CSV table of C-alpha atoms and ligand atoms in Angstrom, one decimal:
chain,number,residue,atom,x,y,z
F,183,MET,CA,23.8,-9.5,14.7
F,184,LYS,CA,22.5,-12.2,17.0
F,185,LYS,CA,18.9,-11.0,17.7
F,186,ILE,CA,16.5,-9.1,15.4
F,187,GLY,CA,13.0,-7.7,15.8
F,188,VAL,CA,10.2,-7.3,13.4
F,189,LEU,CA,7.3,-4.9,13.3
F,190,THR,CA,4.4,-3.6,11.3
F,191,SER,CA,3.5,0.0,11.4
F,192,GLY,CA,0.9,2.5,9.7
F,193,GLY,CA,-2.0,1.1,7.7
F,194,ASP,CA,-2.1,-2.7,7.2
F,195,ALA,CA,-1.7,-4.3,3.8
F,196,PRO,CA,-2.3,-7.6,2.5
F,197,GLY,CA,1.0,-9.5,2.3
F,198,MET,CA,2.4,-7.9,5.6
F,199,ASN,CA,2.0,-11.6,7.1
F,200,ALA,CA,4.0,-13.1,4.2
F,201,ALA,CA,6.7,-10.6,5.0
F,202,ILE,CA,6.8,-11.2,8.7
F,203,ARG,CA,6.8,-15.0,7.9
F,204,ALA,CA,9.9,-14.4,5.4
F,205,VAL,CA,11.7,-12.3,8.1
F,206,VAL,CA,11.2,-14.8,10.9
F,207,ARG,CA,12.2,-17.8,8.8
F,208,SER,CA,15.2,-16.3,7.1
F,209,ALA,CA,16.4,-15.1,10.4
F,210,ILE,CA,16.1,-18.5,12.0
F,211,TYR,CA,17.8,-20.1,8.8
F,212,HIS,CA,20.7,-17.9,9.3
F,213,GLY,CA,21.0,-18.8,12.9
F,214,LEU,CA,19.4,-15.5,14.4
F,215,GLU,CA,17.2,-15.2,17.2
F,216,VAL,CA,14.0,-13.3,16.2
F,217,VAL,CA,11.2,-11.5,18.2
F,218,GLY,CA,7.9,-9.9,17.0
F,219,ILE,CA,7.2,-6.4,18.2
F,220,ARG,CA,3.4,-5.9,18.5
F,221,ARG,CA,1.6,-2.7,17.5
F,222,GLY,CA,4.4,-1.0,15.7
F,223,TYR,CA,6.3,1.7,17.4
F,224,SER,CA,3.7,2.0,20.2
F,225,GLY,CA,4.3,-1.8,21.0
F,226,LEU,CA,8.0,-1.0,21.0
F,227,ILE,CA,7.7,1.7,23.5
F,228,GLN,CA,5.5,-0.6,25.8
F,229,GLY,CA,7.8,-3.6,25.4
F,230,ASP,CA,5.1,-5.6,23.7
F,231,ILE,CA,7.6,-8.1,22.4
F,232,MET,CA,7.2,-11.9,21.8
F,233,PRO,CA,9.6,-14.6,20.8
F,234,MET,CA,9.1,-15.9,17.3
F,235,GLU,CA,9.8,-19.5,16.3
F,236,LEU,CA,9.4,-21.3,13.0
F,237,GLY,CA,5.9,-22.4,14.1
F,238,SER,CA,4.9,-18.7,15.2
F,239,VAL,CA,4.3,-17.8,11.5
F,240,ALA,CA,2.7,-21.0,10.3
F,241,ASP,CA,-0.5,-20.7,8.5
F,242,ILE,CA,-0.3,-17.0,7.9
F,243,ILE,CA,1.1,-16.6,4.4
F,244,HIS,CA,-2.4,-16.5,2.9
F,245,ARG,CA,-3.9,-14.1,5.4
F,246,GLY,CA,-4.5,-10.4,5.1
F,247,GLY,CA,-3.8,-7.9,7.8
F,248,THR,CA,-0.9,-8.4,10.2
F,249,MET,CA,-0.6,-10.9,13.1
F,250,LEU,CA,1.6,-8.5,14.8
F,251,PHE,CA,-1.1,-5.8,14.7
F,252,THR,CA,-0.3,-2.3,13.6
F,253,ALA,CA,-0.7,1.2,15.2
F,254,ARG,CA,0.2,4.7,14.7
F,255,SER,CA,2.3,6.2,17.7
F,256,GLU,CA,2.5,9.9,18.3
F,257,GLU,CA,4.8,9.1,21.3
F,258,PHE,CA,7.5,7.8,19.0
F,259,ARG,CA,7.7,11.1,17.3
F,260,THR,CA,9.0,12.6,20.6
F,261,PRO,CA,12.4,12.4,21.9
F,262,ALA,CA,11.1,10.9,25.1
F,263,GLY,CA,9.3,8.1,23.3
F,264,GLN,CA,12.3,7.4,21.3
F,265,ASP,CA,14.5,7.3,24.4
F,266,ARG,CA,12.0,4.8,25.9
F,267,ALA,CA,12.0,2.7,22.6
F,268,LEU,CA,15.7,2.6,22.8
F,269,GLU,CA,15.7,1.4,26.5
F,270,VAL,CA,13.3,-1.5,25.5
F,271,ILE,CA,15.6,-2.5,22.5
F,272,GLN,CA,18.7,-2.7,24.9
F,273,GLU,CA,16.6,-4.5,27.6
F,274,HIS,CA,15.6,-7.1,25.0
F,275,GLY,CA,19.1,-7.3,23.5
F,276,ILE,CA,17.7,-6.5,20.0
F,277,ASP,CA,20.5,-5.7,17.5
F,278,GLY,CA,18.5,-4.9,14.4
F,279,ILE,CA,14.9,-4.2,13.5
F,280,VAL,CA,12.8,-4.9,10.2
F,281,VAL,CA,10.2,-2.2,9.8
F,282,ILE,CA,7.3,-3.1,7.5
F,283,GLY,CA,5.1,-0.2,6.7
F,284,GLY,CA,4.7,3.0,4.6
F,285,ASP,CA,6.8,6.2,4.4
F,286,GLY,CA,6.0,7.6,8.0
F,287,SER,CA,7.2,4.1,9.3
F,288,PHE,CA,10.5,4.4,7.4
F,289,ARG,CA,11.0,8.0,8.9
F,290,GLY,CA,10.7,6.0,12.2
F,291,ALA,CA,13.2,3.6,11.0
F,292,LYS,CA,15.6,6.4,10.2
F,293,VAL,CA,15.2,7.7,13.8
F,294,LEU,CA,16.3,4.4,15.1
F,295,CYS,CA,19.4,4.2,12.8
F,296,ASP,CA,20.4,7.7,13.8
F,297,ARG,CA,20.3,6.4,17.4
F,298,GLY,CA,22.6,3.4,16.7
F,299,ILE,CA,19.9,0.6,16.0
F,300,ASN,CA,20.2,-1.0,12.5
F,301,ALA,CA,16.9,-0.7,10.8
F,302,ILE,CA,15.7,-1.9,7.5
F,303,GLY,CA,12.4,-0.8,5.8
F,304,ILE,CA,10.1,-3.1,3.7
F,305,PRO,CA,7.4,-1.1,1.8
F,306,GLY,CA,4.0,-2.4,2.9
F,307,THR,CA,1.2,-0.2,1.8
F,308,ILE,CA,-1.8,-0.8,-0.7
F,309,ASP,CA,-1.2,2.8,-2.3
F,310,ASN,CA,2.2,2.0,-4.0
F,311,ASP,CA,3.1,5.6,-3.2
F,312,ILE,CA,6.7,5.0,-2.3
F,313,ALA,CA,9.5,5.9,-4.6
F,314,CYS,CA,12.6,3.7,-5.7
F,315,THR,CA,10.4,0.6,-5.8
F,316,ASP,CA,8.0,-0.5,-8.7
F,317,TYR,CA,5.5,-2.0,-6.3
F,318,THR,CA,4.7,-2.0,-2.6
F,319,ILE,CA,3.4,-5.0,-0.8
F,320,GLY,CA,-0.5,-5.1,-0.9
F,321,PHE,CA,-0.9,-3.0,-4.1
F,322,ASP,CA,-1.5,-5.9,-6.3
F,323,THR,CA,-4.1,-7.4,-3.9
F,324,ALA,CA,-6.0,-4.0,-3.7
F,325,VAL,CA,-6.0,-3.7,-7.5
F,326,ASN,CA,-7.5,-7.1,-7.7
F,327,THR,CA,-10.2,-6.3,-5.1
F,328,VAL,CA,-11.1,-3.1,-7.0
F,329,ILE,CA,-11.5,-4.9,-10.4
F,330,GLU,CA,-13.5,-7.7,-8.8
F,331,ALA,CA,-15.8,-5.0,-7.5
F,332,ILE,CA,-16.0,-3.1,-10.8
F,333,ASP,CA,-16.8,-6.2,-12.7
F,334,LYS,CA,-19.9,-6.6,-10.4
F,335,ILE,CA,-21.0,-3.1,-10.7
F,336,ARG,CA,-20.5,-3.3,-14.4
F,337,ASP,CA,-23.4,-5.9,-14.5
F,338,THR,CA,-25.7,-3.6,-12.6
F,339,ALA,CA,-24.5,-0.5,-14.6
F,340,THR,CA,-25.2,-2.4,-17.9
F,341,SER,CA,-28.6,-3.8,-16.9
F,342,HIS,CA,-29.8,-0.2,-15.9
F,343,GLU,CA,-27.8,1.7,-18.6
F,344,ARG,CA,-26.3,3.9,-16.0
F,345,THR,CA,-23.1,5.8,-15.3
F,346,TYR,CA,-21.3,4.7,-12.0
F,347,VAL,CA,-18.7,6.8,-10.3
F,348,VAL,CA,-16.4,4.5,-8.2
F,349,GLU,CA,-14.3,6.0,-5.5
F,350,VAL,CA,-11.1,4.0,-4.6
F,351,MET,CA,-8.2,4.6,-2.0
F,352,GLY,CA,-5.3,6.9,-2.9
F,353,ARG,CA,-5.1,10.3,-1.3
F,354,ASP,CA,-1.7,11.3,-2.9
F,355,ALA,CA,-1.0,8.4,-5.4
F,356,GLY,CA,-3.6,7.3,-8.1
F,357,ASP,CA,-2.0,4.0,-8.9
F,358,ILE,CA,-4.8,1.9,-7.6
F,359,ALA,CA,-7.4,3.8,-9.6
F,360,LEU,CA,-4.9,3.7,-12.7
F,361,TRP,CA,-4.2,0.1,-12.7
F,362,ALA,CA,-7.8,-0.8,-11.8
F,363,GLY,CA,-9.1,1.4,-14.5
F,364,VAL,CA,-6.8,-0.2,-17.2
F,365,ALA,CA,-7.6,-3.7,-15.9
F,366,GLY,CA,-11.3,-3.0,-15.3
F,367,GLY,CA,-11.9,-1.1,-18.5
F,368,ALA,CA,-13.2,2.0,-16.9
F,369,GLU,CA,-14.3,4.9,-19.1
F,370,SER,CA,-12.5,7.6,-17.3
F,371,VAL,CA,-9.8,7.4,-14.5
F,372,LEU,CA,-9.2,10.4,-12.2
F,373,ILE,CA,-6.0,10.5,-10.2
F,374,PRO,CA,-4.6,13.3,-7.9
F,375,GLU,CA,-1.4,13.6,-9.9
F,376,CYS,CA,-3.2,14.7,-13.2
F,377,LYS,CA,-5.6,17.5,-13.9
F,378,TYR,CA,-8.8,16.6,-15.6
F,379,ASP,CA,-11.7,18.5,-17.1
F,380,ILE,CA,-15.1,17.3,-16.1
F,381,LYS,CA,-16.6,18.7,-19.3
F,382,GLU,CA,-14.3,16.2,-21.2
F,383,ILE,CA,-15.4,13.4,-19.2
F,384,VAL,CA,-19.1,14.2,-19.9
F,385,GLU,CA,-18.5,14.7,-23.7
F,386,LYS,CA,-17.0,11.1,-23.6
F,387,LEU,CA,-20.0,9.8,-21.8
F,388,GLU,CA,-22.3,11.3,-24.4
F,389,ARG,CA,-20.1,10.1,-27.3
F,390,GLY,CA,-20.4,6.5,-25.7
F,391,ALA,CA,-24.2,6.9,-25.2
F,392,ASN,CA,-24.7,8.2,-28.8
F,393,ARG,CA,-23.0,4.9,-30.1
F,394,GLY,CA,-25.0,2.8,-28.0
F,395,LYS,CA,-22.9,2.1,-24.9
F,396,LYS,CA,-24.9,0.6,-22.1
F,397,HIS,CA,-23.0,1.7,-19.2
F,398,SER,CA,-20.0,3.8,-18.0
F,399,ILE,CA,-17.5,3.6,-15.2
F,400,ILE,CA,-15.6,6.5,-13.8
F,401,LEU,CA,-13.0,5.5,-11.6
F,402,VAL,CA,-11.8,8.2,-9.0
F,403,ALA,CA,-8.9,8.1,-6.5
F,404,GLU,CA,-10.0,9.7,-3.3
F,405,GLY,CA,-7.3,12.5,-3.6
F,406,ALA,CA,-8.7,13.5,-7.0
F,407,GLY,CA,-12.1,14.5,-5.8
F,408,LYS,CA,-15.1,13.2,-4.0
F,409,ALA,CA,-17.3,10.6,-5.9
F,410,PHE,CA,-20.6,12.1,-4.6
F,411,ALA,CA,-19.5,15.6,-5.8
F,412,ILE,CA,-18.4,14.4,-9.2
F,413,SER,CA,-21.5,12.4,-9.7
F,414,GLU,CA,-23.5,15.4,-8.9
F,415,VAL,CA,-21.8,17.5,-11.6
F,416,ILE,CA,-22.3,14.8,-14.1
F,417,ARG,CA,-25.9,14.6,-13.3
F,418,GLU,CA,-26.3,18.4,-13.7
F,419,LEU,CA,-24.5,18.4,-17.0
F,420,THR,CA,-26.0,15.3,-18.6
F,421,GLY,CA,-29.5,15.4,-16.9
F,422,LYS,CA,-29.1,11.6,-16.3
F,423,GLU,CA,-28.9,9.9,-12.9
F,424,THR,CA,-25.5,8.5,-11.9
F,425,ARG,CA,-24.7,6.1,-9.1
F,426,VAL,CA,-21.8,6.2,-6.7
F,427,THR,CA,-19.9,3.4,-4.9
F,428,VAL,CA,-17.2,4.3,-2.5
F,429,LEU,CA,-15.3,1.0,-2.0
F,430,GLY,CA,-13.5,2.0,1.3
F,431,HIS,CA,-11.7,-0.3,3.6
F,432,ILE,CA,-12.6,-3.4,1.6
F,433,GLN,CA,-9.5,-2.4,-0.5
F,434,ARG,CA,-7.2,-3.1,2.5
F,435,GLY,CA,-8.2,-6.6,3.5
F,436,GLY,CA,-8.4,-10.0,2.0
F,437,SER,CA,-5.9,-12.9,1.1
F,438,PRO,CA,-2.9,-11.6,-0.7
F,439,THR,CA,-2.4,-12.4,-4.3
F,440,ALA,CA,0.5,-14.7,-5.3
F,441,PHE,CA,2.3,-11.7,-6.6
F,442,ASP,CA,2.1,-9.9,-3.1
F,443,ARG,CA,3.1,-13.1,-1.2
F,444,THR,CA,6.1,-13.7,-3.4
F,445,LEU,CA,7.2,-9.9,-3.3
F,446,ALA,CA,6.7,-10.0,0.5
F,447,SER,CA,8.7,-13.3,0.8
F,448,ARG,CA,11.6,-11.9,-1.3
F,449,MET,CA,11.7,-8.7,0.4
F,450,GLY,CA,11.6,-10.1,3.8
F,451,SER,CA,14.5,-12.5,3.3
F,452,HIS,CA,16.5,-9.7,1.7
F,453,ALA,CA,15.9,-7.4,4.7
F,454,VAL,CA,17.5,-10.1,6.9
F,455,GLU,CA,20.5,-10.5,4.7
F,456,LEU,CA,21.1,-6.8,4.8
F,457,LEU,CA,20.9,-6.8,8.6
F,458,ILE,CA,23.4,-9.7,8.7
F,459,LYS,CA,25.8,-7.6,6.5
F,460,GLY,CA,25.4,-4.8,8.9
F,461,GLU,CA,23.5,-2.5,6.8
F,462,CYS,CA,21.2,0.2,8.2
F,463,ALA,CA,18.7,2.7,7.1
F,464,LYS,CA,17.9,1.0,3.7
F,465,MET,CA,14.7,0.4,2.1
F,466,ILE,CA,14.1,-2.8,0.2
F,467,GLY,CA,12.5,-2.4,-3.2
F,468,ILE,CA,11.9,-4.0,-6.4
F,469,GLN,CA,13.0,-2.6,-9.7
F,470,GLY,CA,12.8,-4.4,-13.0
F,471,ASN,CA,11.9,-7.7,-11.2
F,472,GLN,CA,15.4,-7.4,-9.1
F,473,ILE,CA,15.3,-6.9,-5.4
F,474,VAL,CA,17.2,-3.7,-4.5
F,475,ALA,CA,18.0,-1.6,-1.6
F,476,THR,CA,18.0,2.2,-1.6
F,477,ASP,CA,19.0,4.5,1.3
F,478,ILE,CA,15.8,5.4,3.2
F,479,THR,CA,16.7,9.3,3.1
F,480,GLN,CA,17.0,9.0,-0.7
F,481,ALA,CA,13.7,7.0,-1.1
F,482,LEU,CA,11.8,9.5,1.2
F,483,ALA,CA,13.3,12.6,-0.9
F,484,THR,CA,12.5,11.1,-4.3
F,485,PRO,CA,9.2,12.3,-5.8
F,486,ARG,CA,6.9,9.5,-6.7
F,487,LYS,CA,5.5,9.8,-10.2
F,488,PRO,CA,2.6,7.9,-11.7
F,489,ASP,CA,3.3,5.8,-14.9
F,490,MET,CA,2.0,8.3,-17.5
F,491,SER,CA,2.3,5.7,-20.2
F,492,LEU,CA,-0.3,3.7,-18.4
F,493,TYR,CA,-2.4,6.9,-17.9
F,494,ASN,CA,-2.2,7.6,-21.5
F,495,LEU,CA,-3.1,4.0,-22.5
F,496,ALA,CA,-6.3,4.3,-20.2
F,497,GLY,CA,-7.3,7.3,-22.2
F,498,VAL,CA,-6.5,5.6,-25.6
F,499,LEU,CA,-8.5,2.3,-24.8
F,500,SER,CA,-11.5,4.2,-23.4
F,501,ILE,CA,-11.8,6.5,-26.5
X,224,LIG,P1,0.6,4.5,5.5
X,224,LIG,O1,1.1,4.6,4.1
X,224,LIG,O2,-0.3,3.3,5.8
X,224,LIG,O3,0.0,5.7,6.0
X,224,LIG,P2,2.8,5.0,7.1
X,224,LIG,O4,3.8,4.1,7.6
X,224,LIG,O5,3.3,6.2,6.3
X,224,LIG,O6,1.8,4.1,6.5
X,224,LIG,P3,2.3,6.8,9.4
X,224,LIG,O7,1.1,7.0,10.3
X,224,LIG,O8,2.7,8.1,8.5
X,224,LIG,O9,2.0,5.5,8.5
X,224,LIG,O10,3.6,6.3,10.2
X,224,LIG,C1,3.5,5.3,11.1
X,224,LIG,C2,4.2,5.6,12.3
X,224,LIG,O11,5.5,5.9,12.1
X,224,LIG,C3,3.8,6.9,13.1
X,224,LIG,O12,2.5,6.7,13.9
X,224,LIG,C4,5.0,7.3,13.9
X,224,LIG,O13,5.0,6.4,15.1
X,224,LIG,C5,6.1,6.7,13.1
X,224,LIG,N1,6.7,7.9,12.4
X,224,LIG,C6,6.1,8.5,11.3
X,224,LIG,N2,6.9,9.7,11.0
X,224,LIG,C7,7.8,9.8,11.9
X,224,LIG,C8,8.9,10.7,12.3
X,224,LIG,N3,9.2,11.7,11.4
X,224,LIG,N4,9.7,10.4,13.2
X,224,LIG,C9,9.5,9.3,14.1
X,224,LIG,N5,8.5,8.5,13.9
X,224,LIG,C10,7.7,8.6,12.8
């Protein structure tokens, strides 16, 4: 292993830059050459590759997004696109690649491994929807962005004595809603993995109003239902106006938290160590505060479950 590449792929997540920095600096520390591949697999196919020095990753640890840009590439899903990517890898003398992204990006990394290029995946996605790791890079920052928003919405909700339905990201995984719901003191948390009964939510709202509660916040992950539709049902059942806030893409940006920066630094460094050892098709994770590696195939095949103790706690604390 003499020369490695690093790319970011799929949706961006705060902390990806810290992971790139860790890959580049660890590689140089171990005497490797390192290149940055811009715009994910799309840039790999196009040969959009630049040498990375120690200074290339200066002043990025605190920045959201990704300095290497990110993209989705339909072409890389095709054998012709993969052939071209392989040619580019060989032309540039790249021996191994670190892929920072979500589950789709790991499928791409597996393709590279199957075709003889050592590739290691680092989970970078705000959704925390990847198995075999307790956290993905960007999740903690996204949760902090959501609770900052909830705290502000709460001021208005209390002043106007209103119910707010707040929609957050999470098509298949409700972790952002769940963690932000507990940390932000939401009255109800709706996640795609758990069924809910809107009548029970309304009963809870009415119990709260009867004991003098001034506001209520219902946090809904986008995969659990649309905030406007839920708000309309609540309005019909309670006869009271509700307000809706869809947080959208603000959840993807911003300066990464200390947790995400540290996680990204640890994962990036470990990925380089695995490449040096000749490992392939592994995904880095964190389990019980230990950095671990799992076969990508196993990680992709393992169903990702929400933390039910946290879900139950959200219910207990918002009784
Ligand atoms: P996010 O969680 O933000 O959606 P992701 O990594 O899951 O991130 P995808 O769009 O699913 O995002 O995948 C990123 C890219 O990985 C795709 O555009 C494609 O180039 C590549 N990819 C995904 N699946 C495969 C596959 N089965 N074979 C080859 N390449 C793939």
